[in-house]
mmCIF file of C-alpha atoms and ligand atoms in Angstrom:
data_model
loop_
_atom_site.group_PDB
_atom_site.id
_atom_site.type_symbol
_atom_site.label_atom_id
_atom_site.label_comp_id
_atom_site.label_asym_id
_atom_site.label_seq_id
_atom_site.Cartn_x
_atom_site.Cartn_y
_atom_site.Cartn_z
ATOM 1 C CA MET Y 1 -0.039 -0.187 -0.084
ATOM 2 C CA SER Y 2 1.075 3.501 -0.803
ATOM 3 C CA LYS Y 3 2.159 5.974 1.830
ATOM 4 C CA TYR Y 4 -0.113 8.581 0.376
ATOM 5 C CA ASN Y 5 -3.157 6.254 0.183
ATOM 6 C CA HIS Y 6 -6.338 7.757 0.738
ATOM 7 C CA ARG Y 7 -4.331 11.454 0.481
ATOM 8 C CA SER Y 8 -4.672 13.723 -2.676
ATOM 9 C CA ALA Y 9 -2.588 15.456 -5.186
ATOM 10 C CA ILE Y 10 -3.247 18.255 -7.264
ATOM 11 C CA VAL Y 11 -1.965 18.995 -10.733
ATOM 12 C CA THR Y 12 -2.055 22.121 -12.749
ATOM 13 C CA GLY Y 13 -2.065 22.053 -16.370
ATOM 14 C CA GLY Y 14 -3.459 18.401 -15.874
ATOM 15 C CA SER Y 15 -5.825 18.446 -18.869
ATOM 16 C CA ARG Y 16 -3.028 17.318 -21.500
ATOM 17 C CA GLY Y 17 0.810 17.134 -22.261
ATOM 18 C CA ILE Y 18 3.201 16.542 -19.331
ATOM 19 C CA GLY Y 19 0.193 17.488 -16.886
ATOM 20 C CA ALA Y 20 -2.314 14.415 -18.399
ATOM 21 C CA ALA Y 21 1.017 12.053 -18.006
ATOM 22 C CA VAL Y 22 1.344 12.964 -14.041
ATOM 23 C CA VAL Y 23 -1.835 12.755 -13.125
ATOM 24 C CA ARG Y 24 -1.923 9.080 -14.914
ATOM 25 C CA ALA Y 25 1.031 8.175 -12.974
ATOM 26 C CA LEU Y 26 0.220 9.453 -9.525
ATOM 27 C CA ALA Y 27 -3.463 7.898 -9.725
ATOM 28 C CA LYS Y 28 -1.614 4.646 -10.025
ATOM 29 C CA GLU Y 29 0.136 5.105 -6.779
ATOM 30 C CA GLY Y 30 -3.104 5.149 -5.206
ATOM 31 C CA LEU Y 31 -3.391 9.133 -4.795
ATOM 32 C CA GLY Y 32 -6.715 10.743 -5.549
ATOM 33 C CA VAL Y 33 -5.803 13.132 -7.991
ATOM 34 C CA VAL Y 34 -7.247 16.622 -8.937
ATOM 35 C CA ILE Y 35 -6.645 17.601 -12.538
ATOM 36 C CA ALA Y 36 -6.857 21.783 -12.528
ATOM 37 C CA ASP Y 37 -6.743 23.268 -15.710
ATOM 38 C CA ILE Y 38 -8.245 25.810 -18.042
ATOM 39 C CA ARG Y 39 -8.832 23.181 -20.445
ATOM 40 C CA ASP Y 40 -12.469 22.058 -19.455
ATOM 41 C CA ALA Y 41 -13.452 19.456 -22.015
ATOM 42 C CA GLU Y 42 -10.125 17.652 -22.019
ATOM 43 C CA GLY Y 43 -9.793 17.733 -18.323
ATOM 44 C CA LEU Y 44 -13.139 16.069 -17.630
ATOM 45 C CA GLN Y 45 -12.590 13.416 -20.354
ATOM 46 C CA LEU Y 46 -9.127 12.503 -18.742
ATOM 47 C CA ALA Y 47 -11.084 12.440 -15.303
ATOM 48 C CA ASP Y 48 -14.049 10.186 -16.795
ATOM 49 C CA GLU Y 49 -11.393 7.792 -18.342
ATOM 50 C CA LEU Y 50 -9.706 7.353 -14.984
ATOM 51 C CA GLY Y 51 -12.560 6.987 -12.635
ATOM 52 C CA SER Y 52 -13.659 7.768 -9.357
ATOM 53 C CA GLY Y 53 -10.028 8.008 -8.135
ATOM 54 C CA VAL Y 54 -9.385 10.938 -10.362
ATOM 55 C CA SER Y 55 -11.653 14.581 -10.927
ATOM 56 C CA PHE Y 56 -11.405 17.797 -12.819
ATOM 57 C CA HIS Y 57 -11.984 21.156 -11.390
ATOM 58 C CA HIS Y 58 -11.531 24.373 -13.252
ATOM 59 C CA LEU Y 59 -8.158 26.471 -11.953
ATOM 60 C CA ASP Y 60 -6.959 29.345 -13.878
ATOM 61 C CA VAL Y 61 -3.468 29.137 -11.589
ATOM 62 C CA THR Y 62 -3.332 33.117 -11.648
ATOM 63 C CA MET Y 63 -6.606 33.229 -9.474
ATOM 64 C CA GLU Y 64 -6.848 32.833 -5.863
ATOM 65 C CA SER Y 65 -10.373 32.080 -5.561
ATOM 66 C CA ASP Y 66 -9.714 29.224 -8.270
ATOM 67 C CA TRP Y 67 -6.819 27.882 -5.842
ATOM 68 C CA SER Y 68 -8.855 28.001 -2.853
ATOM 69 C CA ARG Y 69 -11.951 26.049 -4.890
ATOM 70 C CA ALA Y 70 -9.581 23.372 -6.204
ATOM 71 C CA LEU Y 71 -7.737 22.665 -2.916
ATOM 72 C CA GLU Y 72 -11.014 22.333 -0.994
ATOM 73 C CA ALA Y 73 -12.286 19.992 -3.676
ATOM 74 C CA ALA Y 74 -9.145 17.967 -3.444
ATOM 75 C CA GLU Y 75 -9.591 17.359 -0.024
ATOM 76 C CA SER Y 76 -13.456 16.842 -0.165
ATOM 77 C CA ASP Y 77 -13.029 14.167 -3.335
ATOM 78 C CA HIS Y 78 -9.852 12.491 -1.877
ATOM 79 C CA GLY Y 79 -8.766 13.043 1.318
ATOM 80 C CA PRO Y 80 -6.001 15.240 2.696
ATOM 81 C CA LEU Y 81 -3.530 16.962 0.530
ATOM 82 C CA ALA Y 82 -0.258 15.147 -0.249
ATOM 83 C CA VAL Y 83 1.186 16.492 -3.493
ATOM 84 C CA LEU Y 84 1.006 19.564 -5.356
ATOM 85 C CA VAL Y 85 2.386 19.589 -8.983
ATOM 86 C CA ASN Y 86 2.775 23.221 -10.328
ATOM 87 C CA ASN Y 87 2.775 21.970 -13.995
ATOM 88 C CA ALA Y 88 0.996 24.514 -16.103
ATOM 89 C CA GLY Y 89 3.041 26.888 -18.095
ATOM 90 C CA ILE Y 90 2.962 28.819 -21.245
ATOM 91 C CA LEU Y 91 5.512 29.844 -23.957
ATOM 92 C CA ASP Y 92 5.387 32.580 -26.063
ATOM 93 C CA ILE Y 93 7.944 33.518 -28.602
ATOM 94 C CA GLY Y 94 9.863 37.160 -28.337
ATOM 95 C CA GLY Y 95 13.807 37.748 -27.737
ATOM 96 C CA VAL Y 96 14.736 40.710 -25.284
ATOM 97 C CA THR Y 97 13.944 43.502 -27.376
ATOM 98 C CA GLU Y 98 10.753 41.917 -29.126
ATOM 99 C CA VAL Y 99 8.708 40.764 -26.597
ATOM 100 C CA HIS Y 100 5.749 43.141 -25.836
ATOM 101 C CA ARG Y 101 5.004 44.287 -22.381
ATOM 102 C CA PRO Y 102 1.749 42.595 -21.653
ATOM 103 C CA ILE Y 103 3.172 39.233 -22.967
ATOM 104 C CA PHE Y 104 6.404 39.298 -20.663
ATOM 105 C CA ARG Y 105 4.100 40.031 -18.014
ATOM 106 C CA HIS Y 106 1.470 37.594 -18.693
ATOM 107 C CA VAL Y 107 4.429 34.579 -19.158
ATOM 108 C CA LEU Y 108 5.660 35.308 -15.748
ATOM 109 C CA ASP Y 109 1.881 36.012 -14.406
ATOM 110 C CA VAL Y 110 1.232 32.133 -15.151
ATOM 111 C CA ASN Y 111 4.643 30.376 -14.995
ATOM 112 C CA LEU Y 112 5.805 31.849 -12.033
ATOM 113 C CA TYR Y 113 3.308 33.717 -9.643
ATOM 114 C CA GLY Y 114 0.688 31.103 -10.549
ATOM 115 C CA ALA Y 115 3.332 28.666 -8.791
ATOM 116 C CA TRP Y 116 4.187 31.043 -6.201
ATOM 117 C CA LEU Y 117 0.189 31.256 -5.789
ATOM 118 C CA GLY Y 118 -0.175 27.413 -5.782
ATOM 119 C CA MET Y 119 2.662 26.891 -2.805
ATOM 120 C CA HIS Y 120 0.860 29.879 -0.992
ATOM 121 C CA SER Y 121 -2.515 28.263 -0.924
ATOM 122 C CA ALA Y 122 -1.569 24.741 -0.447
ATOM 123 C CA ALA Y 123 1.461 24.878 2.187
ATOM 124 C CA PRO Y 124 -0.986 25.240 5.020
ATOM 125 C CA LEU Y 125 -3.125 22.164 4.008
ATOM 126 C CA LEU Y 126 -0.061 20.049 3.459
ATOM 127 C CA ALA Y 127 1.257 20.797 6.920
ATOM 128 C CA ARG Y 128 -1.557 20.535 8.492
ATOM 129 C CA ALA Y 129 -1.686 16.844 7.005
ATOM 130 C CA GLY Y 130 1.632 16.368 8.404
ATOM 131 C CA GLY Y 131 3.884 17.170 5.599
ATOM 132 C CA GLY Y 132 3.940 16.291 1.819
ATOM 133 C CA VAL Y 133 5.705 17.231 -1.227
ATOM 134 C CA ILE Y 134 5.930 20.252 -3.788
ATOM 135 C CA ILE Y 135 6.944 19.667 -7.397
ATOM 136 C CA ASN Y 136 7.515 22.868 -9.678
ATOM 137 C CA VAL Y 137 7.858 22.323 -13.390
ATOM 138 C CA SER Y 138 10.410 24.723 -14.465
ATOM 139 C CA SER Y 139 12.760 23.878 -17.767
ATOM 140 C CA THR Y 140 15.972 23.441 -19.216
ATOM 141 C CA ALA Y 141 15.396 26.950 -20.001
ATOM 142 C CA GLY Y 142 15.522 27.492 -16.399
ATOM 143 C CA LEU Y 143 19.081 26.118 -16.489
ATOM 144 C CA MET Y 144 20.587 28.046 -19.287
ATOM 145 C CA GLY Y 145 19.676 30.640 -21.622
ATOM 146 C CA TYR Y 146 17.782 30.410 -24.902
ATOM 147 C CA SER Y 147 17.307 32.967 -27.585
ATOM 148 C CA GLY Y 148 13.971 34.381 -28.796
ATOM 149 C CA ILE Y 149 11.758 33.465 -25.712
ATOM 150 C CA ALA Y 150 13.009 35.814 -22.875
ATOM 151 C CA ALA Y 151 9.708 35.618 -20.929
ATOM 152 C CA TYR Y 152 9.880 31.996 -20.760
ATOM 153 C CA VAL Y 153 13.476 31.851 -19.771
ATOM 154 C CA ALA Y 154 13.012 34.566 -16.953
ATOM 155 C CA SER Y 155 9.999 32.547 -15.548
ATOM 156 C CA LYS Y 156 11.574 29.170 -15.627
ATOM 157 C CA TRP Y 157 14.971 30.685 -13.635
ATOM 158 C CA GLY Y 158 12.743 32.461 -11.408
ATOM 159 C CA LEU Y 159 10.721 29.141 -10.649
ATOM 160 C CA ARG Y 160 14.014 27.482 -9.980
ATOM 161 C CA GLY Y 161 15.105 30.237 -7.506
ATOM 162 C CA LEU Y 162 11.583 30.483 -5.963
ATOM 163 C CA THR Y 163 11.891 26.331 -5.390
ATOM 164 C CA LYS Y 164 15.005 26.787 -3.239
ATOM 165 C CA ALA Y 165 13.658 29.612 -1.090
ATOM 166 C CA ALA Y 166 10.052 27.078 -0.781
ATOM 167 C CA ALA Y 167 12.335 24.503 0.099
ATOM 168 C CA LEU Y 168 13.616 26.427 3.042
ATOM 169 C CA ASP Y 169 10.544 28.057 4.210
ATOM 170 C CA LEU Y 170 8.618 24.838 4.080
ATOM 171 C CA ALA Y 171 11.042 22.442 5.613
ATOM 172 C CA PRO Y 172 9.943 22.901 9.197
ATOM 173 C CA ALA Y 173 6.269 21.840 8.375
ATOM 174 C CA GLY Y 174 7.710 18.668 6.633
ATOM 175 C CA ILE Y 175 7.126 19.739 3.270
ATOM 176 C CA ARG Y 176 9.660 19.015 0.534
ATOM 177 C CA VAL Y 177 9.965 21.363 -2.267
ATOM 178 C CA CYS Y 178 12.122 20.172 -5.863
ATOM 179 C CA SER Y 179 12.252 21.529 -9.262
ATOM 180 C CA VAL Y 180 11.518 19.230 -12.462
ATOM 181 C CA HIS Y 181 13.626 20.463 -15.744
ATOM 182 C CA PRO Y 182 12.392 18.920 -18.809
ATOM 183 C CA GLY Y 183 14.074 19.226 -22.150
ATOM 184 C CA PRO Y 184 12.001 19.107 -25.523
ATOM 185 C CA ILE Y 185 9.072 16.917 -24.870
ATOM 186 C CA ARG Y 186 6.676 16.011 -27.605
ATOM 187 C CA THR Y 187 3.325 17.853 -26.122
ATOM 188 C CA PRO Y 188 0.777 20.305 -28.025
ATOM 189 C CA MET Y 189 3.122 23.009 -26.539
ATOM 190 C CA THR Y 190 5.823 21.740 -28.758
ATOM 191 C CA ALA Y 191 3.764 20.777 -31.558
ATOM 192 C CA GLY Y 192 5.184 22.764 -34.174
ATOM 193 C CA LEU Y 193 8.935 22.443 -33.825
ATOM 194 C CA ASP Y 194 10.954 20.154 -35.712
ATOM 195 C CA ASP Y 195 13.498 17.486 -35.012
ATOM 196 C CA SER Y 196 16.557 19.109 -35.826
ATOM 197 C CA LEU Y 197 15.974 21.212 -32.769
ATOM 198 C CA VAL Y 198 17.506 17.429 -31.007
ATOM 199 C CA ALA Y 199 19.361 16.242 -33.435
ATOM 200 C CA THR Y 200 22.884 17.245 -31.536
ATOM 201 C CA GLN Y 201 21.767 16.258 -28.110
ATOM 202 C CA PRO Y 202 23.479 13.128 -26.661
ATOM 203 C CA ILE Y 203 19.910 11.256 -27.016
ATOM 204 C CA PRO Y 204 18.754 12.767 -29.922
ATOM 205 C CA ARG Y 205 14.859 12.710 -30.090
ATOM 206 C CA PHE Y 206 12.165 14.423 -28.441
ATOM 207 C CA GLY Y 207 11.284 13.043 -24.748
ATOM 208 C CA GLU Y 208 7.669 11.629 -24.246
ATOM 209 C CA PRO Y 209 5.527 13.280 -21.349
ATOM 210 C CA ASP Y 210 5.607 9.756 -19.600
ATOM 211 C CA GLU Y 211 9.385 10.175 -19.202
ATOM 212 C CA VAL Y 212 8.948 13.270 -17.279
ATOM 213 C CA ALA Y 213 5.842 11.783 -15.492
ATOM 214 C CA ALA Y 214 8.216 9.078 -14.275
ATOM 215 C CA MET Y 215 10.676 11.398 -12.766
ATOM 216 C CA ILE Y 216 7.726 13.621 -11.381
ATOM 217 C CA ARG Y 217 6.499 10.410 -9.900
ATOM 218 C CA PHE Y 218 9.888 9.322 -8.408
ATOM 219 C CA VAL Y 219 9.998 12.618 -6.671
ATOM 220 C CA ALA Y 220 7.054 12.381 -5.277
ATOM 221 C CA MET Y 221 7.174 8.996 -3.903
ATOM 222 C CA GLU Y 222 10.660 8.149 -3.696
ATOM 223 C CA ALA Y 223 12.867 11.155 -3.072
ATOM 224 C CA THR Y 224 12.637 11.496 0.538
ATOM 225 C CA TYR Y 225 16.226 12.833 1.118
ATOM 226 C CA SER Y 226 15.877 15.832 -1.445
ATOM 227 C CA THR Y 227 14.624 19.157 -0.981
ATOM 228 C CA GLY Y 228 15.010 22.260 -2.893
ATOM 229 C CA SER Y 229 16.754 19.805 -5.605
ATOM 230 C CA GLU Y 230 16.825 19.838 -9.408
ATOM 231 C CA PHE Y 231 15.876 16.679 -11.345
ATOM 232 C CA VAL Y 232 16.614 17.149 -14.969
ATOM 233 C CA VAL Y 233 15.114 15.058 -18.195
ATOM 234 C CA ASP Y 234 16.410 16.503 -20.960
ATOM 235 C CA GLY Y 235 18.001 13.973 -23.114
ATOM 236 C CA GLY Y 236 21.345 14.917 -22.145
ATOM 237 C CA ALA Y 237 20.648 18.716 -23.671
ATOM 238 C CA THR Y 238 22.279 20.553 -20.896
ATOM 239 C CA THR Y 239 25.264 17.969 -20.642
ATOM 240 C CA GLY Y 240 27.660 20.284 -22.581
ATOM 241 C CA ALA Y 241 28.986 21.552 -25.849
ATOM 242 C CA ILE Y 242 29.638 18.630 -28.535
ATOM 243 C CA LEU Y 243 32.965 19.905 -30.141
ATOM 244 C CA ALA Y 244 33.583 16.925 -32.674
ATOM 245 C CA THR Y 245 31.130 14.989 -34.455
ATOM 246 C CA PRO Y 246 31.252 11.027 -34.207
ATOM 247 C CA GLU Y 247 33.032 10.818 -37.500
ATOM 248 C CA THR Y 248 35.818 12.512 -36.395
ATOM 249 C CA HIS Y 249 36.749 9.487 -33.864
ATOM 250 C CA SER Y 250 37.366 7.059 -36.025
ATOM 251 C CA ASP Y 251 40.495 5.926 -34.035
ATOM 252 C CA SER Y 252 38.077 5.489 -30.935
ATOM 253 C CA PRO Y 253 38.932 2.177 -29.186
ATOM 254 C CA ILE Y 254 34.965 1.310 -29.302
ATOM 255 C CA GLY Y 255 34.336 2.516 -32.704
ATOM 256 C CA LEU Y 256 32.833 5.957 -31.988
HETATM 257 P P1 NAP I 1 0.833 22.010 -22.894
HETATM 258 O O1 NAP I 1 0.730 20.927 -23.557
HETATM 259 O O2 NAP I 1 0.719 23.309 -23.133
HETATM 260 O O3 NAP I 1 0.111 21.929 -21.568
HETATM 261 C C1 NAP I 1 -0.269 22.851 -20.310
HETATM 262 C C2 NAP I 1 -1.633 23.078 -20.129
HETATM 263 O O4 NAP I 1 -1.448 24.178 -18.952
HETATM 264 C C3 NAP I 1 -2.657 23.233 -20.842
HETATM 265 O O5 NAP I 1 -3.765 22.452 -20.736
HETATM 266 C C4 NAP I 1 -2.963 24.879 -20.995
HETATM 267 O O6 NAP I 1 -4.028 25.555 -21.090
HETATM 268 C C5 NAP I 1 -2.874 24.880 -19.551
HETATM 269 N N1 NAP I 1 -2.749 26.055 -18.934
HETATM 270 C C6 NAP I 1 -2.281 27.395 -19.432
HETATM 271 N N2 NAP I 1 -2.208 28.122 -18.650
HETATM 272 C C7 NAP I 1 -2.755 27.792 -17.720
HETATM 273 C C8 NAP I 1 -3.448 28.537 -16.610
HETATM 274 N N3 NAP I 1 -3.407 29.937 -16.100
HETATM 275 N N4 NAP I 1 -4.085 27.827 -15.383
HETATM 276 C C9 NAP I 1 -3.944 26.455 -15.529
HETATM 277 N N5 NAP I 1 -3.732 25.982 -16.697
HETATM 278 C C10 NAP I 1 -3.079 26.134 -17.744
HETATM 279 O O7 NAP I 1 2.525 22.202 -22.022
HETATM 280 P P2 NAP I 1 3.328 20.748 -21.596
HETATM 281 O O8 NAP I 1 4.075 20.675 -22.809
HETATM 282 O O9 NAP I 1 2.687 19.427 -21.394
HETATM 283 O O10 NAP I 1 4.143 21.741 -20.629
HETATM 284 C C11 NAP I 1 3.572 21.592 -19.024
HETATM 285 C C12 NAP I 1 5.057 22.295 -18.422
HETATM 286 O O11 NAP I 1 6.409 21.545 -18.783
HETATM 287 C C13 NAP I 1 5.165 23.836 -18.703
HETATM 288 O O12 NAP I 1 5.100 24.567 -17.227
HETATM 289 C C14 NAP I 1 6.217 23.843 -19.405
HETATM 290 O O13 NAP I 1 6.509 25.091 -19.298
HETATM 291 C C15 NAP I 1 6.898 22.618 -19.012
HETATM 292 N N6 NAP I 1 7.931 22.376 -20.100
HETATM 293 C C16 NAP I 1 7.465 21.750 -21.319
HETATM 294 C C17 NAP I 1 8.569 21.011 -21.999
HETATM 295 C C18 NAP I 1 8.580 20.883 -23.546
HETATM 296 O O14 NAP I 1 8.818 20.521 -24.414
HETATM 297 N N7 NAP I 1 6.890 20.526 -23.754
HETATM 298 C C19 NAP I 1 9.851 21.457 -21.901
HETATM 299 C C20 NAP I 1 10.287 22.026 -20.473
HETATM 300 C C21 NAP I 1 9.296 22.547 -19.974
HETATM 301 P P3 NAP I 1 -3.615 26.226 -22.741
HETATM 302 O O15 NAP I 1 -3.279 25.008 -23.776
HETATM 303 O O16 NAP I 1 -5.295 26.553 -22.980
HETATM 304 O O17 NAP I 1 -2.912 26.970 -22.396
#
């Protein structure tokens, strides 16, 4: 029996993409899961498919009243809160000199303020339940810079830093807080992106939502000695720069 039986989890942006894979993975662990998203139709369909252990509640992560309602619903549907996954996020194109003011603010609002509001709202419930875990879905864009997506990079570095602040602040209440950093993953968010983006990575393919969900499941269920920590799922994208192509290594003893 899972240590989180009769306890609940809430996954923001859980209607599709990485969030939907996380919902499935946590439900398999015996947690009652709330899908919390602005995409009502897809969220309701997923909840319907997964049965009574999973429910959908509309949540815009930037709205305080939505958080109160969704957290109350998580506890009344499934039991005391154990896990919060701040996964909802948006990506907008625009470099430092191109991005428009309202877009810059909106990306920070959803990706950073929304995650803070989630932690701020959920921490008292987790503390009352004797502790739990918060997982913030950042990105490799929270570990390095990327051109052309300035607001996104700022939001994901912010979330990485906020994770460390929260890990320190919430440790006395028995709450672990970690960040997960996916590289390019095949989801609706990356639908327009071409395979050339991943061609030079050590693992030269897009990742699958289930591969990120497996890491998030691990952080939630197994990583009991980790807090404030960064967990990377990126096909090696942030490992370093490749200075030579495999052909130039023809004298390699293992044939590379
Ligand atoms: P996705 O397919 O676009 O799914 C994200 C979900 O969050 C969507 O249902 C989206 O609704 C919802 N959402 C957007 N704004 C919201 C809000 N204010 N409140 C609640 N829900 C909201 O994205 P994904 O690729 O699964 O990404 C999930 C997370 O992983 C994001 O934080 C993303 O930045 C991060 N990530 C993704 C990748 C990747 O390659 N896919 C890489 C690194 C990090 P709408 O579709 O209506 O916006």
